[in-house]
Amino acid sequence: MSKLHHVTVTVNGKQYERDVEARMLLSDFLRHELGLMGTHVGCEHGICGACTVIFDGEPVRSCLMFAVQANGHDIRTVESLGTPEKMHPLQEAFHEKHALQCGFCTPGFLMTLVSFLEKHPNPTEEEIREAIDGNICRCTGYESIIEAAKLASERMSAREN
Amino acid sequence: MTGKVFGQPIPRLEDQFLLTGTAKFIDDIEIPGMVHAAFLRSDYAHARIKKIDYSAALKRPGVIAVYTAEDFGDYWRPGPLQVPPPTAIKGSQFNARPLVPIAKDKVRFSGEPLAVVIAESRYIAEDAFDDIIVDLEPLPAVVDLEEAWENKPALVHDDLGTNMAALVKQERGNYEEARAKADVVISRKILVNRNAAAAMENRGFVVNWDEREQEMTVWATTQAPIPLRNTIAARLGLFENQVRVITPFIGGGFGPKIMTSQADDVLLPWIAMKLKRPIKWIEDRRENFLATTSERDQVHYAEIALTKDGVILGVKDVFYHNTGAYDPYGMTVPLNTQTHTISNYRVPSFYTEIRMVFTNQMVVTPVRGAGRPEGVFVMERLMDAAARELNMDPAEIRLKNLLEPNELPLRTGIIGQDFVEGVLDSGNYKANLQKLMEMVEYEKFRKEIQPALRAQGKHVGMGIVCFTEGTAVGPYEGARVTIGGNGKVSVATGISTQGQGHFTVFAQIVAEQLGVKAEDVNVVTGDTAHFHWGAGTFASRGAAVAGTAIYNAAVKVREKIFATASKWLEVPPEQIELGDGKVWVKGKPEQFITLGDLAFRANPTRGVIEPGVEPGLEATGYYGPPYGATGAGAVAMIVEIDPETMELKIKRFVIVHDCGTVINPLLLEGQVEGGVSMGIGNAFYEKMVYDENGQLLTASFMDYLMPQATDMPPKIEIGHLTTTSPLNPLGIKGVGEAGAIPTPSAFVQAVEDALFEYQLEIPESNLSPSKIFEYVQKASKKG
Amino acid sequence: MKPVNFDYYAPTSVDEALDNLAELGYNGKVLAGGQSLIPTLNFRMARPAALVDLNNIPELAYIKPTSDGGLAIGTMTRDSKVEYNPEVAKRFPLLPEVMKFIAHPQIRNRGTFGGAIAHADPAGQLPAVSVAMNATMRLRRKGQERTVTADEFIIGPFMTVLEPDEMLAEVILPPNPPRTGSSYKQVSRQKGGYAQAAVISVVTLDDRNRCKDVRMVLMSVGERPILSQKAREILMGQEASNEAFRAVAEAAATQEADPATDLHATADYRRSLVRVLVVRSLTEAFDRAKRGG
Ligand SMILES: Cc1cc2nc3c(=O)[nH]c(=O)nc-3n(C[C@H](O)[C@H](O)[C@H](O)COP(=O)(O)OP(=O)(O)OC[C@H]3O[C@@H](n4cnc5c(N)ncnc54)[C@H](O)[C@@H]3O)c2cc1C
Ligand code: FES
Ligand code: FES
């Protein structure tokens, strides 16, 4: 067993401490050390986007980071958005527009889009398309995801005004 | 037959778990004491195994055990075949070489397992690979299909004496006679390239052997939970009810997840019993490319014979089909190719010959489309060649040859993957194409839009093609429907679900029959403890076959409701109404009983139940179609190409399809859109490439390109037509593969049309700008 | 797909990092954004004994104006910070334009400006851009510091002049003279995918619209970014003209570009792209220069 490193990290507002090997990927850490299974792993080489989490306010690939690198940082995962009983407006919109089928890619899309919509409250369809370009969905063909993002942006900005 | 819930576009009932990260997928399963498996895989595609020494690996801290084929003793054996081939085809030959779970003596594809390592973590298991000394003697790899047929450069299975996996000849009419009468005969060599299913979730397998209970629980990403349970039990000498297979939420299937008798489901249960520890194996993306089955890869020598007016007299197609290193799935894929080559056209004479070959490549089994895109691609390419030769419009030649509704049902004379002669049950193929032409403004595009664009120097072209989709094949599915004391309904069926929305569509079917809200119907799929008869999710059969079984069960429960209620309300059944979760006497709503209450009364703890009456508001239903229901449609695609860089944009994508009765239009469109994106991927991005040594060059998403949001057309325009299938009471046909089937055919035609001045003829199904450039270069040199 | 074990160092200052690197020598490897390094670790194609993580060194992440009007960018500055920095956009509009083509937003949030250049991927945009912009690399090792031009820095595919114990610390971008225009043109299979060919042009015009300086770089069509000499030979002192651009394109495609055939494209195709993209890129760069840059 190689050396363990102490990691203190805030995830979804809650502080966790663990000792891990340096090589442990952040995606594995979130899932198997912290039990936050909502973050999914589809490729472990940075292409599919299923593992996207928000790291210090910006979406990143959790499969391309080590857990030790999260020491002292702040992470948001899909578990921070809403619960089955009370979903986030973006989750509601995904539901209504049938923007998910198998749902495996969905957490990655949600985290990418939540962050995007926070910065771009009134995006065009084209901007949404580009924003989700780094996330692969095999089931939906993307159209419904784009519609859902549009609907959510309308509702979210209406709520703010 | 739209009802209150049935036929309505209701959003899915399963979504909230998937959306909040609370749905349980295979890798979310954690069991105390669980250990992790990893497979050491061969780097060579074809090699003799001389020695594997893993003694050093056992010394590594955290490694629990290592096994090679030898260590499994008599437990190691190939197979069984998952789908034996039909015996009904006269004179057909088939050499069965079912999958071996782990290579013994010889490696037959790159990625084949050589050893399995069990360790405290996946990280350590992979570390142990470095400690295993593998001595392999490389052999020449069999890669090219036509060479393979000539038994060159080696034999994949030495004992067989040939690389022939199957030879199947089927004919209807007499092609040679038709050819002799024809004004024109056109022959082409046509290639269909290989694609991966590439579900976003890789495969996975978790097994727990409870020594005290003598029970095994398996969680698997399988499309066929019941066959999986049956083979595991049989292999281990257990009763079926000692093995429970549970499918958690599955991150997409698209075909390969139907496979059983692979390294994971054969070896890990045995090891779990030996070690008495739960084991988890999660496939990674590299393994998924190397060692999960994939599909397509055929070489066709096809010929079409026509009159000078463009009437088809006959078609001949001799094709090589790559089955990979083994043929566990029988001849399903090439048989689908045979049945779909001519399906919606009137082809009086048809000769088709499968030459299925073993190669040193990963095994081929169905991927969304499953042989159908290949057949459609070949036929549509022939139609395009014929149109060009006869100077006809591509739509015109198709309209001329499509079958009329009054010619259906039509026996095709060709035996298919479901072991019976294909029958086109119903449909209106011409109407599909006509509606498509309206939607895409065909005449206007040809006469005004395209000439105007060409005058501006733009290269915009359209492809327009037709297709059928054989769906909803047998053997059968079953389901049990139960009304609980809480007044809600539970449904259990044997198929598993990978995102198709079964929880919702099945609830809709039941809710409509039993007068409850769809939210009050709880559907369980793919858990053998809940229902344990059935075959699995394949060939777009979930909604049609399992859905019909559920419908049949629900109808029985409905009858039981009326019978029981009649007794308690003391009026004849005709005077009872059912709705909103209760029954009442017609016109007297105050005289009611809730369904929950009725369920209790149907299952008394004292008193007498009349003979012939089964207790409870529960029933089991089955459904097995005599043959599959055939969906159909047509696709038009408009592309624009930059002739300097060959960059391409899809401007419009229009699809008209007919899948019979629609249970939920929202979900249906989702299925179509997903299929289209896979079709676009297959046509322009995704291609599995093996080199001459049998090495897969595209074993990551860096090299195997998946369609992204920016690769899709602005909108997928969908038109629906409905001719209900006479085969099942709901009139359903499947739709899961519709989008994927016609897209490559439409795509190449559109590319040729866009670059009209080069008179291209593209004989392959997967293009890239570089490929298009090559074709243009060749054409320019000729011209 | 899990990395091998490695020793991990997380220095919090440059000096500490240089100490770590000096101690480790050939055993040490710098971890910057990790967006190229970690995939290769996950595939176990790279198996370093130790990683020196620069992510905890705030003094390496900055965008600072230089006294001559250029910019100095700390190696650990995230791509997305460069992409959205107003100073960058004002001085070097080429950079935000190019950034959009690099991978996807999530990767640019983590990937670093210096890391991409140090990676020296022949298909990477930033190594090529740094050559086109005539950037200077500040390299540091324990007790030593040196500067080299971008063109000197990159010596081959994934190869630089960096010594094992040396790090790229800063990238210095010299100011553009007035009337400088730039343009980036690429063709890739997909948005965010690696370029099959790309051309970067940076052109300065005199007050009579004649070319005073041109740096044209061919990217992803050779083992490293190719700074075109032909463009210089043909265009210096010339006004924009299609014939001249075509001549440059022909010469660059046939004599300078050295593309290879890979899975996705043939060498011929990529050569043909060079021809097209040179003309498009020069046209745009001249046009922008004329309009003041
Ligand atoms: C899906 C995907 C798509 C991508 N597409 C593109 C693309 O289209 N174009 C493109 O250019 N890039 C692309 N990239 C790569 C991305 O831009 C990387 O961020 C970049 O190339 C490397 O930067 P990094 O900071 O992540 O470096 P790292 O991955 O941390 O390091 C890369 C290499 O450089 C060395 N290194 C890094 N910094 C230093 C330093 N300061 N001193 C010495 N050595 C150092 C490391 O030791 C390592 O060998 C893509 C990556 C992914 C995952
Ligand atoms: S798992 Fe991280 S990008 Fe695919
Ligand atoms: S919903 Fe299945 S991959 Fe996106």
GROMACS .gro file of C-alpha atoms in nm, chain B residues 252-412:
model
  161
  413GLY     CA    1  -2.826   0.208  -2.237
  414GLY     CA    2  -2.818  -0.127  -2.410
  415PHE     CA    3  -2.849  -0.116  -2.788
  416GLY     CA    4  -2.780  -0.486  -2.832
  417PRO     CA    5  -2.455  -0.617  -2.687
  418LYS     CA    6  -2.585  -0.623  -2.332
  419ILE     CA    7  -2.801  -0.917  -2.436
  420MET     CA    8  -2.493  -1.141  -2.442
  421THR     CA    9  -2.449  -1.408  -2.180
  422SER     CA   10  -2.190  -1.682  -2.134
  423GLN     CA   11  -1.903  -1.436  -2.130
  424ALA     CA   12  -1.611  -1.415  -1.891
  425ASP     CA   13  -1.802  -1.218  -1.629
  426ASP     CA   14  -2.120  -1.424  -1.598
  427VAL     CA   15  -1.944  -1.759  -1.636
  428LEU     CA   16  -1.636  -1.712  -1.419
  429LEU     CA   17  -1.734  -1.468  -1.145
  430PRO     CA   18  -2.023  -1.672  -0.994
  431TRP     CA   19  -1.792  -1.973  -0.968
  432ILE     CA   20  -1.518  -1.764  -0.809
  433ALA     CA   21  -1.765  -1.602  -0.569
  434MET     CA   22  -1.867  -1.946  -0.446
  435LYS     CA   23  -1.503  -2.049  -0.403
  436LEU     CA   24  -1.393  -1.732  -0.225
  437LYS     CA   25  -1.723  -1.678  -0.043
  438ARG     CA   26  -1.695  -1.308  -0.108
  439PRO     CA   27  -1.906  -1.075  -0.317
  440ILE     CA   28  -1.734  -0.971  -0.639
  441LYS     CA   29  -1.779  -0.666  -0.857
  442TRP     CA   30  -1.661  -0.623  -1.212
  443ILE     CA   31  -1.712  -0.293  -1.390
  444GLU     CA   32  -1.601  -0.288  -1.750
  445ASP     CA   33  -1.398   0.015  -1.853
  446ARG     CA   34  -1.430   0.192  -2.185
  447ARG     CA   35  -1.122   0.028  -2.336
  448GLU     CA   36  -1.255  -0.316  -2.252
  449ASN     CA   37  -1.591  -0.219  -2.389
  450PHE     CA   38  -1.438  -0.145  -2.728
  451LEU     CA   39  -1.213  -0.450  -2.729
  452ALA     CA   40  -1.431  -0.715  -2.580
  453THR     CA   41  -1.796  -0.622  -2.586
  454THR     CA   42  -1.963  -0.740  -2.901
  455SER     CA   43  -2.022  -0.499  -3.188
  456GLU     CA   44  -2.175  -0.515  -3.531
  457ARG     CA   45  -2.195  -0.460  -3.903
  458ASP     CA   46  -1.899  -0.537  -4.129
  459GLN     CA   47  -2.027  -0.705  -4.438
  460VAL     CA   48  -1.912  -0.717  -4.799
  461HIS     CA   49  -2.190  -0.751  -5.052
  462TYR     CA   50  -2.183  -0.848  -5.417
  463ALA     CA   51  -2.527  -0.732  -5.514
  464GLU     CA   52  -2.714  -0.716  -5.840
  465ILE     CA   53  -3.048  -0.574  -5.949
  466ALA     CA   54  -3.237  -0.660  -6.268
  467LEU     CA   55  -3.498  -0.417  -6.403
  468THR     CA   56  -3.708  -0.332  -6.702
  469LYS     CA   57  -3.618  -0.016  -6.885
  470ASP     CA   58  -3.908   0.156  -6.708
  471GLY     CA   59  -3.750   0.089  -6.375
  472VAL     CA   60  -3.964  -0.202  -6.261
  473ILE     CA   61  -3.765  -0.442  -6.047
  474LEU     CA   62  -3.757  -0.798  -6.175
  475GLY     CA   63  -3.508  -0.943  -5.937
  476VAL     CA   64  -3.230  -0.890  -5.689
  477LYS     CA   65  -2.932  -1.105  -5.610
  478ASP     CA   66  -2.706  -1.057  -5.315
  479VAL     CA   67  -2.411  -1.272  -5.212
  480PHE     CA   68  -2.251  -1.137  -4.901
  481TYR     CA   69  -1.972  -1.202  -4.658
  482HIS     CA   70  -2.063  -1.149  -4.297
  483ASN     CA   71  -1.801  -1.116  -4.026
  484THR     CA   72  -1.907  -1.304  -3.715
  485GLY     CA   73  -1.576  -1.246  -3.540
  486ALA     CA   74  -1.393  -1.516  -3.350
  487TYR     CA   75  -1.703  -1.708  -3.239
  488ASP     CA   76  -2.069  -1.729  -3.342
  489PRO     CA   77  -2.269  -1.747  -3.018
  490TYR     CA   78  -2.557  -1.551  -3.162
  491GLY     CA   79  -2.617  -1.789  -3.450
  492MET     CA   80  -2.709  -1.621  -3.774
  493THR     CA   81  -2.942  -1.355  -3.640
  494VAL     CA   82  -2.761  -1.059  -3.791
  495PRO     CA   83  -2.712  -1.185  -4.147
  496LEU     CA   84  -3.063  -1.333  -4.151
  497ASN     CA   85  -3.196  -0.989  -4.067
  498THR     CA   86  -2.991  -0.855  -4.354
  499GLN     CA   87  -3.154  -1.107  -4.586
  500THR     CA   88  -3.506  -1.024  -4.474
  501HIS     CA   89  -3.454  -0.650  -4.490
  502THR     CA   90  -3.281  -0.628  -4.825
  503ILE     CA   91  -3.595  -0.636  -5.030
  504SER     CA   92  -3.866  -0.595  -4.771
  505ASN     CA   93  -4.082  -0.303  -4.879
  506TYR     CA   94  -4.024  -0.330  -5.251
  507ARG     CA   95  -4.194  -0.560  -5.495
  508VAL     CA   96  -3.914  -0.798  -5.588
  509PRO     CA   97  -4.054  -1.102  -5.765
  510SER     CA   98  -3.725  -1.288  -5.769
  511PHE     CA   99  -3.466  -1.272  -5.499
  512TYR     CA  100  -3.156  -1.478  -5.443
  513THR     CA  101  -2.958  -1.420  -5.126
  514GLU     CA  102  -2.655  -1.599  -4.995
  515ILE     CA  103  -2.484  -1.557  -4.659
  516ARG     CA  104  -2.118  -1.643  -4.632
  517MET     CA  105  -2.049  -1.601  -4.266
  518VAL     CA  106  -1.683  -1.614  -4.171
  519PHE     CA  107  -1.478  -1.645  -3.857
  520THR     CA  108  -1.209  -1.380  -3.816
  521ASN     CA  109  -0.968  -1.281  -3.541
  522GLN     CA  110  -1.189  -0.994  -3.434
  523MET     CA  111  -1.437  -0.933  -3.159
  524VAL     CA  112  -1.758  -1.130  -3.189
  525VAL     CA  113  -2.043  -0.976  -3.383
  526THR     CA  114  -2.391  -0.973  -3.233
  527PRO     CA  115  -2.679  -0.731  -3.284
  528VAL     CA  116  -2.632  -0.360  -3.233
  529ARG     CA  117  -2.933  -0.130  -3.279
  530GLY     CA  118  -3.043  -0.224  -3.629
  531ALA     CA  119  -2.900  -0.575  -3.617
  532GLY     CA  120  -2.846  -0.657  -3.982
  533ARG     CA  121  -3.133  -0.437  -4.096
  534PRO     CA  122  -2.926  -0.128  -4.179
  535GLU     CA  123  -2.699  -0.347  -4.389
  536GLY     CA  124  -2.988  -0.492  -4.591
  537VAL     CA  125  -3.149  -0.153  -4.636
  538PHE     CA  126  -2.816   0.002  -4.732
  539VAL     CA  127  -2.756  -0.255  -5.004
  540MET     CA  128  -3.105  -0.227  -5.150
  541GLU     CA  129  -3.110   0.152  -5.140
  542ARG     CA  130  -2.767   0.169  -5.305
  543LEU     CA  131  -2.899  -0.058  -5.581
  544MET     CA  132  -3.204   0.164  -5.622
  545ASP     CA  133  -2.982   0.470  -5.650
  546ALA     CA  134  -2.760   0.301  -5.906
  547ALA     CA  135  -3.067   0.195  -6.102
  548ALA     CA  136  -3.217   0.545  -6.091
  549ARG     CA  137  -2.893   0.689  -6.226
  550GLU     CA  138  -2.862   0.425  -6.496
  551LEU     CA  139  -3.222   0.472  -6.608
  552ASN     CA  140  -3.212   0.847  -6.565
  553MET     CA  141  -3.498   0.838  -6.320
  554ASP     CA  142  -3.566   1.045  -6.013
  555PRO     CA  143  -3.475   0.859  -5.693
  556ALA     CA  144  -3.821   0.911  -5.544
  557GLU     CA  145  -3.994   0.808  -5.864
  558ILE     CA  146  -3.817   0.473  -5.893
  559ARG     CA  147  -3.900   0.398  -5.533
  560LEU     CA  148  -4.266   0.491  -5.564
  561LYS     CA  149  -4.287   0.268  -5.864
  562ASN     CA  150  -4.162  -0.038  -5.680
  563LEU     CA  151  -4.306  -0.004  -5.330
  564LEU     CA  152  -4.564  -0.263  -5.233
  565GLU     CA  153  -4.927  -0.152  -5.219
  566PRO     CA  154  -5.132  -0.200  -4.900
  567ASN     CA  155  -5.355  -0.451  -5.077
  568GLU     CA  156  -5.054  -0.674  -5.142
  569LEU     CA  157  -5.018  -0.721  -4.765
  570PRO     CA  158  -4.994  -0.939  -4.571
  571LEU     CA  159  -4.718  -1.074  -4.789
  572ARG     CA  160  -4.522  -1.390  -4.732
  573THR     CA  161  -4.166  -1.307  -4.829
   0.00000   0.00000   0.00000
